[in-house]
């Protein structure tokens, strides 16, 4: 998570250079948020490592820890939602990693990462059914729940329940195939690629489907242009201003990038 927020420039997102399309967040608030969440990461891992029983039963334990972590995050940020989605996903994937470590050891290979993603799918197999079963009767809805009712988008919960296909199919193969690049360049190019492919619920929430399709098209063009690194950075700086004017922030892509970085570190890709 430190790697993700430090990576710059990231269009529409908080980084070392700008606050992106956010008036209530900055780089230092993200640092405070990560520091507040970090003590809970070992708890997620240990919950998986010590779990004995059905995989689906692990989710309720992870969610309980996750709610405590979320409270700590909101206390540190004075109510600003900096990492709610990332905390949710790290709870699941660290829990799945702990479960996997019961019978396996580091360092991991690509096959190990794929097995962990499959475990995350098994852990969350009842998630969508339970979370969305009575959604129409809820008095207060999250952004993700509103999007589900509006157009069926399942957001990060859908990614989790499907075993994070954006990681398995897009981001992790890209990181592996281009691991020879310097770390910063690799992550910047990976973010562009991910933004071109992802159905980002943050973009859908702020701008709707037309904004998402437009962003994907523009990022696809930038990805295919394969600019030299200085030119890529300049293009991203300019696109940051574009997304600020549109009030768009690809937070879903940012969260998935941080998850991709986690697996890249496990696989020792950099």
PDB file of C-alpha atoms in Angstrom, residues 23-218:
ATOM      1  CA  UNK A  23     -10.520  17.583  -1.922  1.00  0.00           C
ATOM      2  CA  UNK A  24     -10.466  15.691   1.387  1.00  0.00           C
ATOM      3  CA  UNK A  25      -7.336  13.549   0.963  1.00  0.00           C
ATOM      4  CA  UNK A  26      -3.606  13.969   0.500  1.00  0.00           C
ATOM      5  CA  UNK A  27      -0.457  11.848   0.540  1.00  0.00           C
ATOM      6  CA  UNK A  28       0.077  12.211   4.289  1.00  0.00           C
ATOM      7  CA  UNK A  29      -3.502  11.238   5.129  1.00  0.00           C
ATOM      8  CA  UNK A  30      -2.922   8.033   3.168  1.00  0.00           C
ATOM      9  CA  UNK A  31       0.217   7.364   5.197  1.00  0.00           C
ATOM     10  CA  UNK A  32      -1.789   7.822   8.406  1.00  0.00           C
ATOM     11  CA  UNK A  33      -4.450   5.466   7.058  1.00  0.00           C
ATOM     12  CA  UNK A  34      -1.963   2.741   6.121  1.00  0.00           C
ATOM     13  CA  UNK A  35      -0.258   2.973   9.510  1.00  0.00           C
ATOM     14  CA  UNK A  36      -3.639   2.587  11.222  1.00  0.00           C
ATOM     15  CA  UNK A  37      -4.524  -0.473   9.135  1.00  0.00           C
ATOM     16  CA  UNK A  38      -1.156  -2.230   9.172  1.00  0.00           C
ATOM     17  CA  UNK A  39      -1.430  -3.868  12.646  1.00  0.00           C
ATOM     18  CA  UNK A  40      -4.490  -5.755  11.427  1.00  0.00           C
ATOM     19  CA  UNK A  41      -2.755  -7.302   8.422  1.00  0.00           C
ATOM     20  CA  UNK A  42      -0.933  -9.833  10.593  1.00  0.00           C
ATOM     21  CA  UNK A  43      -4.279 -10.665  12.214  1.00  0.00           C
ATOM     22  CA  UNK A  44      -5.792 -11.448   8.805  1.00  0.00           C
ATOM     23  CA  UNK A  45      -2.835 -13.684   7.996  1.00  0.00           C
ATOM     24  CA  UNK A  46      -2.962 -15.448  11.362  1.00  0.00           C
ATOM     25  CA  UNK A  47      -6.725 -15.979  11.091  1.00  0.00           C
ATOM     26  CA  UNK A  48      -6.155 -17.918   7.896  1.00  0.00           C
ATOM     27  CA  UNK A  49      -3.106 -19.762   9.196  1.00  0.00           C
ATOM     28  CA  UNK A  50      -4.927 -21.009  12.298  1.00  0.00           C
ATOM     29  CA  UNK A  51      -8.304 -21.656  10.650  1.00  0.00           C
ATOM     30  CA  UNK A  52      -9.649 -25.185  10.952  1.00  0.00           C
ATOM     31  CA  UNK A  53     -12.915 -25.899   9.205  1.00  0.00           C
ATOM     32  CA  UNK A  54     -14.837 -24.928   6.090  1.00  0.00           C
ATOM     33  CA  UNK A  55     -13.141 -22.257   4.001  1.00  0.00           C
ATOM     34  CA  UNK A  56     -16.344 -20.233   3.739  1.00  0.00           C
ATOM     35  CA  UNK A  57     -16.483 -19.972   7.544  1.00  0.00           C
ATOM     36  CA  UNK A  58     -13.216 -18.023   7.561  1.00  0.00           C
ATOM     37  CA  UNK A  59     -14.885 -15.020   5.938  1.00  0.00           C
ATOM     38  CA  UNK A  60     -16.965 -14.058   8.983  1.00  0.00           C
ATOM     39  CA  UNK A  61     -13.818 -14.029  11.133  1.00  0.00           C
ATOM     40  CA  UNK A  62     -11.948 -11.899   8.600  1.00  0.00           C
ATOM     41  CA  UNK A  63     -14.873  -9.491   8.302  1.00  0.00           C
ATOM     42  CA  UNK A  64     -14.957  -9.018  12.085  1.00  0.00           C
ATOM     43  CA  UNK A  65     -11.252  -8.116  12.144  1.00  0.00           C
ATOM     44  CA  UNK A  66     -11.787  -5.960   9.073  1.00  0.00           C
ATOM     45  CA  UNK A  67     -14.489  -3.935  10.788  1.00  0.00           C
ATOM     46  CA  UNK A  68     -12.107  -3.217  13.664  1.00  0.00           C
ATOM     47  CA  UNK A  69      -9.448  -2.181  11.144  1.00  0.00           C
ATOM     48  CA  UNK A  70     -11.925   0.067   9.354  1.00  0.00           C
ATOM     49  CA  UNK A  71     -12.805   1.791  12.621  1.00  0.00           C
ATOM     50  CA  UNK A  72      -9.097   2.423  13.247  1.00  0.00           C
ATOM     51  CA  UNK A  73      -8.733   3.814   9.717  1.00  0.00           C
ATOM     52  CA  UNK A  74     -11.649   6.221  10.101  1.00  0.00           C
ATOM     53  CA  UNK A  75     -10.294   7.357  13.464  1.00  0.00           C
ATOM     54  CA  UNK A  76      -6.902   8.104  11.916  1.00  0.00           C
ATOM     55  CA  UNK A  77      -8.414   9.925   8.919  1.00  0.00           C
ATOM     56  CA  UNK A  78     -11.163  11.713  10.876  1.00  0.00           C
ATOM     57  CA  UNK A  79     -13.879   9.997   8.896  1.00  0.00           C
ATOM     58  CA  UNK A  80     -12.350  10.084   5.407  1.00  0.00           C
ATOM     59  CA  UNK A  81     -12.643   6.838   3.424  1.00  0.00           C
ATOM     60  CA  UNK A  82      -9.081   6.317   2.232  1.00  0.00           C
ATOM     61  CA  UNK A  83      -8.730   2.520   2.076  1.00  0.00           C
ATOM     62  CA  UNK A  84     -12.084   0.839   2.765  1.00  0.00           C
ATOM     63  CA  UNK A  85     -11.968  -1.216  -0.437  1.00  0.00           C
ATOM     64  CA  UNK A  86      -8.288  -2.061  -0.080  1.00  0.00           C
ATOM     65  CA  UNK A  87      -8.795  -3.136   3.536  1.00  0.00           C
ATOM     66  CA  UNK A  88     -11.618  -5.460   2.450  1.00  0.00           C
ATOM     67  CA  UNK A  89      -9.462  -7.116  -0.199  1.00  0.00           C
ATOM     68  CA  UNK A  90      -6.345  -7.410   1.927  1.00  0.00           C
ATOM     69  CA  UNK A  91      -8.442  -9.072   4.642  1.00  0.00           C
ATOM     70  CA  UNK A  92      -9.541 -11.741   2.189  1.00  0.00           C
ATOM     71  CA  UNK A  93      -6.217 -12.226   0.409  1.00  0.00           C
ATOM     72  CA  UNK A  94      -4.093 -12.225   3.556  1.00  0.00           C
ATOM     73  CA  UNK A  95      -6.544 -14.673   5.107  1.00  0.00           C
ATOM     74  CA  UNK A  96      -6.265 -16.843   1.999  1.00  0.00           C
ATOM     75  CA  UNK A  97      -2.471 -16.554   2.143  1.00  0.00           C
ATOM     76  CA  UNK A  98      -2.466 -17.706   5.771  1.00  0.00           C
ATOM     77  CA  UNK A  99      -4.675 -20.639   4.859  1.00  0.00           C
ATOM     78  CA  UNK A 100      -2.310 -21.543   2.020  1.00  0.00           C
ATOM     79  CA  UNK A 101       0.738 -21.307   4.290  1.00  0.00           C
ATOM     80  CA  UNK A 102      -0.634 -24.136   6.417  1.00  0.00           C
ATOM     81  CA  UNK A 103       0.752 -26.522   3.786  1.00  0.00           C
ATOM     82  CA  UNK A 104       3.084 -24.370   1.647  1.00  0.00           C
ATOM     83  CA  UNK A 105       6.120 -22.141   2.067  1.00  0.00           C
ATOM     84  CA  UNK A 106       7.592 -18.945   0.673  1.00  0.00           C
ATOM     85  CA  UNK A 107       8.830 -17.835  -1.805  1.00  0.00           C
ATOM     86  CA  UNK A 108       5.787 -18.232  -4.007  1.00  0.00           C
ATOM     87  CA  UNK A 109       5.543 -18.913  -7.711  1.00  0.00           C
ATOM     88  CA  UNK A 110       2.836 -17.773 -10.118  1.00  0.00           C
ATOM     89  CA  UNK A 111       1.059 -21.072  -9.452  1.00  0.00           C
ATOM     90  CA  UNK A 112       1.016 -20.329  -5.721  1.00  0.00           C
ATOM     91  CA  UNK A 113      -0.539 -16.916  -6.344  1.00  0.00           C
ATOM     92  CA  UNK A 114      -3.201 -18.473  -8.545  1.00  0.00           C
ATOM     93  CA  UNK A 115      -3.971 -21.000  -5.804  1.00  0.00           C
ATOM     94  CA  UNK A 116      -4.368 -18.198  -3.260  1.00  0.00           C
ATOM     95  CA  UNK A 117      -6.750 -16.368  -5.586  1.00  0.00           C
ATOM     96  CA  UNK A 118      -8.766 -19.569  -5.906  1.00  0.00           C
ATOM     97  CA  UNK A 119      -8.850 -19.860  -2.118  1.00  0.00           C
ATOM     98  CA  UNK A 120     -10.158 -16.292  -1.908  1.00  0.00           C
ATOM     99  CA  UNK A 121     -12.983 -17.348  -4.193  1.00  0.00           C
ATOM    100  CA  UNK A 122     -13.839 -20.269  -1.931  1.00  0.00           C
ATOM    101  CA  UNK A 123     -13.683 -18.085   1.188  1.00  0.00           C
ATOM    102  CA  UNK A 124     -16.116 -15.560  -0.319  1.00  0.00           C
ATOM    103  CA  UNK A 125     -18.395 -17.961  -2.205  1.00  0.00           C
ATOM    104  CA  UNK A 126     -21.485 -16.841  -0.255  1.00  0.00           C
ATOM    105  CA  UNK A 127     -20.547 -13.148  -0.176  1.00  0.00           C
ATOM    106  CA  UNK A 128     -22.651 -11.748  -3.026  1.00  0.00           C
ATOM    107  CA  UNK A 129     -25.680 -13.867  -2.210  1.00  0.00           C
ATOM    108  CA  UNK A 130     -25.703 -12.794   1.436  1.00  0.00           C
ATOM    109  CA  UNK A 131     -24.717  -9.140   0.961  1.00  0.00           C
ATOM    110  CA  UNK A 132     -27.168  -8.395  -1.844  1.00  0.00           C
ATOM    111  CA  UNK A 133     -30.059 -10.681  -0.805  1.00  0.00           C
ATOM    112  CA  UNK A 134     -32.073  -8.002   1.014  1.00  0.00           C
ATOM    113  CA  UNK A 135     -30.410  -4.964  -0.501  1.00  0.00           C
ATOM    114  CA  UNK A 136     -33.650  -3.389  -1.732  1.00  0.00           C
ATOM    115  CA  UNK A 137     -34.946  -3.268   1.847  1.00  0.00           C
ATOM    116  CA  UNK A 138     -31.884  -1.517   3.303  1.00  0.00           C
ATOM    117  CA  UNK A 139     -32.414   2.035   4.526  1.00  0.00           C
ATOM    118  CA  UNK A 140     -28.830   3.120   3.854  1.00  0.00           C
ATOM    119  CA  UNK A 141     -26.785   1.884   0.899  1.00  0.00           C
ATOM    120  CA  UNK A 142     -23.062   2.026   0.188  1.00  0.00           C
ATOM    121  CA  UNK A 143     -21.831   3.356  -3.168  1.00  0.00           C
ATOM    122  CA  UNK A 144     -21.239  -0.221  -4.283  1.00  0.00           C
ATOM    123  CA  UNK A 145     -24.759  -1.300  -3.334  1.00  0.00           C
ATOM    124  CA  UNK A 146     -26.263   1.639  -5.214  1.00  0.00           C
ATOM    125  CA  UNK A 147     -24.282   0.668  -8.323  1.00  0.00           C
ATOM    126  CA  UNK A 148     -25.481  -2.916  -8.002  1.00  0.00           C
ATOM    127  CA  UNK A 149     -29.113  -1.793  -7.983  1.00  0.00           C
ATOM    128  CA  UNK A 150     -28.502   0.660 -10.819  1.00  0.00           C
ATOM    129  CA  UNK A 151     -26.667  -1.530 -13.324  1.00  0.00           C
ATOM    130  CA  UNK A 152     -25.720  -4.815 -11.662  1.00  0.00           C
ATOM    131  CA  UNK A 153     -22.075  -3.856 -11.076  1.00  0.00           C
ATOM    132  CA  UNK A 154     -20.723  -5.949  -8.201  1.00  0.00           C
ATOM    133  CA  UNK A 155     -17.509  -3.977  -7.649  1.00  0.00           C
ATOM    134  CA  UNK A 156     -14.793  -5.282  -5.368  1.00  0.00           C
ATOM    135  CA  UNK A 157     -17.161  -7.836  -3.807  1.00  0.00           C
ATOM    136  CA  UNK A 158     -17.701  -9.295  -7.257  1.00  0.00           C
ATOM    137  CA  UNK A 159     -13.946  -9.402  -7.838  1.00  0.00           C
ATOM    138  CA  UNK A 160     -13.455 -11.247  -4.546  1.00  0.00           C
ATOM    139  CA  UNK A 161     -16.252 -13.740  -5.181  1.00  0.00           C
ATOM    140  CA  UNK A 162     -14.808 -14.498  -8.628  1.00  0.00           C
ATOM    141  CA  UNK A 163     -11.242 -14.944  -7.347  1.00  0.00           C
ATOM    142  CA  UNK A 164     -10.040 -11.495  -8.474  1.00  0.00           C
ATOM    143  CA  UNK A 165     -10.053 -12.025 -12.259  1.00  0.00           C
ATOM    144  CA  UNK A 166      -8.590  -8.542 -12.794  1.00  0.00           C
ATOM    145  CA  UNK A 167      -5.493  -9.784 -10.965  1.00  0.00           C
ATOM    146  CA  UNK A 168      -5.387 -13.300 -12.375  1.00  0.00           C
ATOM    147  CA  UNK A 169      -6.165 -12.412 -15.992  1.00  0.00           C
ATOM    148  CA  UNK A 170      -4.738  -8.923 -16.441  1.00  0.00           C
ATOM    149  CA  UNK A 171      -2.474  -7.382 -13.824  1.00  0.00           C
ATOM    150  CA  UNK A 172      -0.356 -10.288 -12.562  1.00  0.00           C
ATOM    151  CA  UNK A 173       0.424 -11.669 -16.053  1.00  0.00           C
ATOM    152  CA  UNK A 174       1.453  -8.147 -17.089  1.00  0.00           C
ATOM    153  CA  UNK A 175       3.758  -7.735 -14.088  1.00  0.00           C
ATOM    154  CA  UNK A 176       5.366 -11.121 -14.725  1.00  0.00           C
ATOM    155  CA  UNK A 177       5.847 -10.555 -18.443  1.00  0.00           C
ATOM    156  CA  UNK A 178       7.458  -7.143 -17.903  1.00  0.00           C
ATOM    157  CA  UNK A 179       9.429  -7.792 -14.725  1.00  0.00           C
ATOM    158  CA  UNK A 180      12.653  -6.686 -16.438  1.00  0.00           C
ATOM    159  CA  UNK A 181      11.493  -3.055 -16.275  1.00  0.00           C
ATOM    160  CA  UNK A 182      12.604  -0.799 -13.417  1.00  0.00           C
ATOM    161  CA  UNK A 183      10.076  -0.977 -10.589  1.00  0.00           C
ATOM    162  CA  UNK A 184       8.585   2.497 -10.971  1.00  0.00           C
ATOM    163  CA  UNK A 185       8.221   2.174 -14.726  1.00  0.00           C
ATOM    164  CA  UNK A 186       6.720  -1.299 -14.404  1.00  0.00           C
ATOM    165  CA  UNK A 187       4.082  -0.104 -11.942  1.00  0.00           C
ATOM    166  CA  UNK A 188       3.175   3.012 -13.929  1.00  0.00           C
ATOM    167  CA  UNK A 189       2.716   1.000 -17.112  1.00  0.00           C
ATOM    168  CA  UNK A 190       0.800  -1.670 -15.202  1.00  0.00           C
ATOM    169  CA  UNK A 191      -1.581   0.972 -13.835  1.00  0.00           C
ATOM    170  CA  UNK A 192      -2.268   2.312 -17.328  1.00  0.00           C
ATOM    171  CA  UNK A 193      -2.920  -1.218 -18.587  1.00  0.00           C
ATOM    172  CA  UNK A 194      -5.205  -2.007 -15.651  1.00  0.00           C
ATOM    173  CA  UNK A 195      -7.207   1.199 -16.082  1.00  0.00           C
ATOM    174  CA  UNK A 196      -7.764   0.297 -19.733  1.00  0.00           C
ATOM    175  CA  UNK A 197      -9.344  -3.042 -18.775  1.00  0.00           C
ATOM    176  CA  UNK A 198     -11.052  -2.649 -15.394  1.00  0.00           C
ATOM    177  CA  UNK A 199     -14.730  -1.937 -14.741  1.00  0.00           C
ATOM    178  CA  UNK A 200     -13.801   0.540 -12.022  1.00  0.00           C
ATOM    179  CA  UNK A 201     -16.717   1.030  -9.632  1.00  0.00           C
ATOM    180  CA  UNK A 202     -15.267   4.350  -8.444  1.00  0.00           C
ATOM    181  CA  UNK A 203     -15.473   5.720 -11.983  1.00  0.00           C
ATOM    182  CA  UNK A 204     -18.990   4.319 -12.383  1.00  0.00           C
ATOM    183  CA  UNK A 205     -20.046   5.965  -9.124  1.00  0.00           C
ATOM    184  CA  UNK A 206     -18.641   9.382  -9.974  1.00  0.00           C
ATOM    185  CA  UNK A 207     -19.250   9.561 -13.710  1.00  0.00           C
ATOM    186  CA  UNK A 208     -21.395   6.690 -14.908  1.00  0.00           C
ATOM    187  CA  UNK A 209     -20.859   4.203 -17.702  1.00  0.00           C
ATOM    188  CA  UNK A 210     -19.999   6.775 -20.380  1.00  0.00           C
ATOM    189  CA  UNK A 211     -17.143   8.122 -18.247  1.00  0.00           C
ATOM    190  CA  UNK A 212     -15.850   4.599 -17.656  1.00  0.00           C
ATOM    191  CA  UNK A 213     -15.886   3.685 -21.349  1.00  0.00           C
ATOM    192  CA  UNK A 214     -14.166   6.972 -22.218  1.00  0.00           C
ATOM    193  CA  UNK A 215     -11.447   6.430 -19.614  1.00  0.00           C
ATOM    194  CA  UNK A 216     -10.865   2.857 -20.766  1.00  0.00           C
ATOM    195  CA  UNK A 217     -10.537   3.995 -24.377  1.00  0.00           C
ATOM    196  CA  UNK A 218      -8.112   6.787 -23.508  1.00  0.00           C
TER     197      UNK A 218
END
